[in-house]
Short mmCIF file of C-alpha atoms in Angstrom, two decimals:
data_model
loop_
_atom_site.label_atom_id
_atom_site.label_comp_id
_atom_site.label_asym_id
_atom_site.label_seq_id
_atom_site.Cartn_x
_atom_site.Cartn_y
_atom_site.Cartn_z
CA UNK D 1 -7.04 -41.32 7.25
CA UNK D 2 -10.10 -42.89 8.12
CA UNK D 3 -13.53 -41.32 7.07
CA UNK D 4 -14.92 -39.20 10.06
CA UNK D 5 -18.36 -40.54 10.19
CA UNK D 6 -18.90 -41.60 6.82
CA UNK D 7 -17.10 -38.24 5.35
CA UNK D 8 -13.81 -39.00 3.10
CA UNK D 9 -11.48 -36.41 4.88
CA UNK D 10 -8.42 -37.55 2.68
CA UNK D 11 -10.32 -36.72 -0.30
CA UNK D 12 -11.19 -33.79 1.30
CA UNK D 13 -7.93 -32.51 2.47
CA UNK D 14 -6.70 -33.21 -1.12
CA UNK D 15 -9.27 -30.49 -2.40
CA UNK D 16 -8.58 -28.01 -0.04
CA UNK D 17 -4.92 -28.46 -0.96
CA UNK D 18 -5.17 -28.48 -4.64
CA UNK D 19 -7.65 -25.21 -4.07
CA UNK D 20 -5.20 -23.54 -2.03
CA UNK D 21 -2.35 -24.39 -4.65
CA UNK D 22 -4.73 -22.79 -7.43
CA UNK D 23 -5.35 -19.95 -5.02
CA UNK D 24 -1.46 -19.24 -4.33
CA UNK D 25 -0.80 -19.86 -8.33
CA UNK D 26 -3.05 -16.99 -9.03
CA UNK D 27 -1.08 -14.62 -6.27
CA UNK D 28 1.98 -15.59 -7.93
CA UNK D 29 1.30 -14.61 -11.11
CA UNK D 30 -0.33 -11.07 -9.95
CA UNK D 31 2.64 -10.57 -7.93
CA UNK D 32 4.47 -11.07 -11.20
CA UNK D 33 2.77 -8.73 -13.14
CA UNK D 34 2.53 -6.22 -10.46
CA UNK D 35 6.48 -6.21 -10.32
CA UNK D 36 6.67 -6.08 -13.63
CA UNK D 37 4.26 -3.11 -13.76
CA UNK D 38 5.96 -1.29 -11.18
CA UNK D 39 9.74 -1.70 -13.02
CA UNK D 40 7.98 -0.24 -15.99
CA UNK D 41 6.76 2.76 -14.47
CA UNK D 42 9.46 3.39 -12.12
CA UNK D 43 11.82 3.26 -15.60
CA UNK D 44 9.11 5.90 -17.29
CA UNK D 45 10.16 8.41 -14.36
CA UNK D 46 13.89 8.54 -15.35
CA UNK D 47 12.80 11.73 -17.75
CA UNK D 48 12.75 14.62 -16.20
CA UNK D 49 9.69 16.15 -15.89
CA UNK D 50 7.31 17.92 -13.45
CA UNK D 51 5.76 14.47 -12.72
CA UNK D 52 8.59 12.57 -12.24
CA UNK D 53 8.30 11.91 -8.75
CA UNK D 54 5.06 11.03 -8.48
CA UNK D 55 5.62 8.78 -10.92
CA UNK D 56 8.43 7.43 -9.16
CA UNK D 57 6.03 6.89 -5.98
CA UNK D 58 3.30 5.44 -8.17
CA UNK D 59 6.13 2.66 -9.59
CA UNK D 60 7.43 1.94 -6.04
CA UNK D 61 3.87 1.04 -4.32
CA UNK D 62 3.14 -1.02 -7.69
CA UNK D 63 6.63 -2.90 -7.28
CA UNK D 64 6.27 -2.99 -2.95
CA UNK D 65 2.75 -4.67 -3.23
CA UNK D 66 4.10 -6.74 -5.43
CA UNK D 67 7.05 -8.43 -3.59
CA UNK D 68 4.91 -8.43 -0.67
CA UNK D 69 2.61 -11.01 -2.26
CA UNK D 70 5.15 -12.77 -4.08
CA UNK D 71 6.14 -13.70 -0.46
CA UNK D 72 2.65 -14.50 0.69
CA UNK D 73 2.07 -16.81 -2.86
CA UNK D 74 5.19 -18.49 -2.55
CA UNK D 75 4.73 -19.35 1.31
CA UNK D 76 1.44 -20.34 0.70
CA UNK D 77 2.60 -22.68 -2.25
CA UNK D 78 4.79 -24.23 0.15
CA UNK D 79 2.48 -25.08 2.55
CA UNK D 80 0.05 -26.60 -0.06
CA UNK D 81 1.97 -28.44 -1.58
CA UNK D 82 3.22 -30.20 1.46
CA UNK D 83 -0.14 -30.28 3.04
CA UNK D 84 -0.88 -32.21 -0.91
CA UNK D 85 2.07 -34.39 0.25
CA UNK D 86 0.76 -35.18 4.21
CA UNK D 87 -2.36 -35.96 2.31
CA UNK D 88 -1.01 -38.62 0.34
CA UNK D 89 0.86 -40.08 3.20
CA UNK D 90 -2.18 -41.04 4.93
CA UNK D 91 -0.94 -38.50 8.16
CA UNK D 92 -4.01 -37.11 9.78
CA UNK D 93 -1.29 -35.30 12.35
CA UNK D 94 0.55 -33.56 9.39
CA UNK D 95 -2.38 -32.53 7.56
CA UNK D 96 -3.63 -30.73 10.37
CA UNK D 97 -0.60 -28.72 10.83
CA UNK D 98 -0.14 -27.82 7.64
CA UNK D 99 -3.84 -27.36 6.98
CA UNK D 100 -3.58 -24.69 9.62
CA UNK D 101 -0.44 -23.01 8.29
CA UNK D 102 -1.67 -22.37 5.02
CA UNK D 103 -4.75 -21.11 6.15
CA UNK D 104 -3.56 -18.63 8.28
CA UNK D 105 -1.18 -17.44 5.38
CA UNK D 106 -4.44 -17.29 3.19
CA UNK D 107 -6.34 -14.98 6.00
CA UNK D 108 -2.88 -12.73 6.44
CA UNK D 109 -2.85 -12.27 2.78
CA UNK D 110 -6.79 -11.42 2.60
CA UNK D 111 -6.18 -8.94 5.27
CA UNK D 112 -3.34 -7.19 3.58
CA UNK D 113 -5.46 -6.87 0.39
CA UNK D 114 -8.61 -5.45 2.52
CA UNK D 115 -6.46 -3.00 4.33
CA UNK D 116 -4.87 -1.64 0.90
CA UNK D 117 -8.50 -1.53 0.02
CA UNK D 118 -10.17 0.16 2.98
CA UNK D 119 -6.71 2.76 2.73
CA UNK D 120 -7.04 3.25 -1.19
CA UNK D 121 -4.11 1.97 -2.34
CA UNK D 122 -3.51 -0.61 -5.35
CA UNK D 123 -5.59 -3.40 -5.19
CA UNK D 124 -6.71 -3.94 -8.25
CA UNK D 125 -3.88 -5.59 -10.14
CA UNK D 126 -5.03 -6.28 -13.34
CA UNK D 127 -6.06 -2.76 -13.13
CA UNK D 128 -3.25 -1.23 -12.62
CA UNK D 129 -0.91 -3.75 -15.17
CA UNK D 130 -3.68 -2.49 -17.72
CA UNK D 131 -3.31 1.21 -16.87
CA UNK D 132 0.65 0.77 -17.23
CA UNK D 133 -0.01 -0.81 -20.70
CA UNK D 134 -3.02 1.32 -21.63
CA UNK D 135 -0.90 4.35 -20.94
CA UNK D 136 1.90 3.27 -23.96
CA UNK D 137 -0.46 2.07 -25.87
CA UNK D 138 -2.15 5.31 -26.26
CA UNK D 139 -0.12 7.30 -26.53
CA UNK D 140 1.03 5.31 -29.75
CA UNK D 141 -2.52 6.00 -30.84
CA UNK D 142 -2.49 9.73 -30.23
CA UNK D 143 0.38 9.82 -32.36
CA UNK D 144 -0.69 8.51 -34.98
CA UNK D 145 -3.79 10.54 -34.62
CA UNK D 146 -1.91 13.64 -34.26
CA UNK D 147 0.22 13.25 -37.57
CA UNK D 148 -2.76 12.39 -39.26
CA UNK D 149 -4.71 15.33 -37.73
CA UNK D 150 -1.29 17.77 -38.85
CA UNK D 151 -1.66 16.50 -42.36
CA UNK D 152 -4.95 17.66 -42.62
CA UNK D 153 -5.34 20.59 -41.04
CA UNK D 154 -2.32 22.98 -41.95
CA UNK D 155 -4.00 25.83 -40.01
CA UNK D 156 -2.70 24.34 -36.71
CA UNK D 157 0.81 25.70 -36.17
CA UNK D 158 1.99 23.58 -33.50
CA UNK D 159 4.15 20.55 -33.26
CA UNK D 160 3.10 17.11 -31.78
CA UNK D 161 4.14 16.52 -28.17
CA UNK D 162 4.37 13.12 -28.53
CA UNK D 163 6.49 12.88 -31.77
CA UNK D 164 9.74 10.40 -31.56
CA UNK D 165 12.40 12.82 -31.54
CA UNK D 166 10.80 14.97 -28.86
CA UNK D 167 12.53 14.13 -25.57
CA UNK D 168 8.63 13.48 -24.07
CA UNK D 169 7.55 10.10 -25.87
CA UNK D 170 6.15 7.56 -24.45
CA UNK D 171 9.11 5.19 -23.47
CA UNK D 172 10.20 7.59 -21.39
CA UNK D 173 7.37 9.21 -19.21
CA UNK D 174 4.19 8.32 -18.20
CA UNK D 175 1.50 10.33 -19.49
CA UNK D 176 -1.68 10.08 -18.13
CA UNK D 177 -4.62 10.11 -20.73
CA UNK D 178 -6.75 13.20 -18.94
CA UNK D 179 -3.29 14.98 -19.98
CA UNK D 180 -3.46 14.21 -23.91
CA UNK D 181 -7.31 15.44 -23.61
CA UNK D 182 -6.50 18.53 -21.84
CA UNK D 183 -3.74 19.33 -23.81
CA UNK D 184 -5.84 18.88 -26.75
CA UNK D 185 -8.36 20.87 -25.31
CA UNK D 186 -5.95 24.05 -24.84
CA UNK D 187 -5.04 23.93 -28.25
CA UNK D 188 -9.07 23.64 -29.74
CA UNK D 189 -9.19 20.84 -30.81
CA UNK D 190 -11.95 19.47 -28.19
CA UNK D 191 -14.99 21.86 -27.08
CA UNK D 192 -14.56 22.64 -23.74
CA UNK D 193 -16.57 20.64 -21.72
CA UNK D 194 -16.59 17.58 -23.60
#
């Protein structure tokens, strides 16, 4: 390809193809995680419980927007990296074409991430991925603090929710942290109000 009035297009196209690659890259990998994050809570909602199913709904939008921009990331890679290829060719005709296709993937897949905006729905992936983890990860924490907390103060007759042999642990249900500080709450162990 010729420079258009002194501008290197091929070197141009080249960037916008390797961008476009990087861009699609980084879809993959939150459609990844998003799948991954909606397997994991979909499997804490096997326990019965009294949030079961809307745990069950949170884990299907998680894993839905997920496979719906694995599709977009891996379209989009495919394009790019043949619009990489027309580049290297030297094909003005191809590049255009695929120029085009890819960017009109990139615009579908920025509208279906502003409409799950404007409508409130996951958007956020790292977010969300963090929330899943964040959830098990506290509730580790909150046991630990609660057996500590039972050690020390005998005057508390109660046993802790979260222990391993209770059926509600945190491999098997999601529990939201607002839950672990209201429940702590109803026993006194907060103020209320804090």
């Amino acid at each position: 390809m010729d420079p258009f009035f002194g501008f290197p297009v091929k070197k141009c196209v080249t960037f916008v193809a390797a961008f476009l690659f990087l861009s699609y890259m980084w879809n993959l990998t939150q459609s990844v995680f998003l799948v991954i994050a909606g397997a994991m809570t979909i499997g804490k909602s096997e326990c019965p419980s009294l949030e079961s199913d809307t745990i069950r709904e949170e884990g299907e939008s998680l894993l839905v927007w997920g496979i719906i921009l694995l599709l977009f990331a891996l379209l989009g890679l495919y394009f790019s990296i043949i619009l990489w290829q027309a580049a290297a060719e030297n094909d003005p005709e191809k590049c255009c074409h695929w120029m085009i296709s890819a960017v009109i993937i990139l615009a579908f897949n920025f509208l279906y991430v502003l409409t799950n905006l404007i409508n409130g729905n996951h958007v956020s992936m790292l977010y969300d991925v963090m929330d899943v983890i964040f959830s098990s990860w506290s509730i580790e924490v909150v046991n630990t603090f609660w057996e500590k907390l039972l050690a020390q103060q005998n005057q508390f007759q109660f046993s802790n929710p979260f222990n391993s042999n209770d059926q509600f642990t945190y491999r098997h249900i999601y529990i939201h942290r607002s839950q672990v500080v209201n429940y702590t709450i109803s026993q006194g162990l907060l103020p209320r109000g804090n």
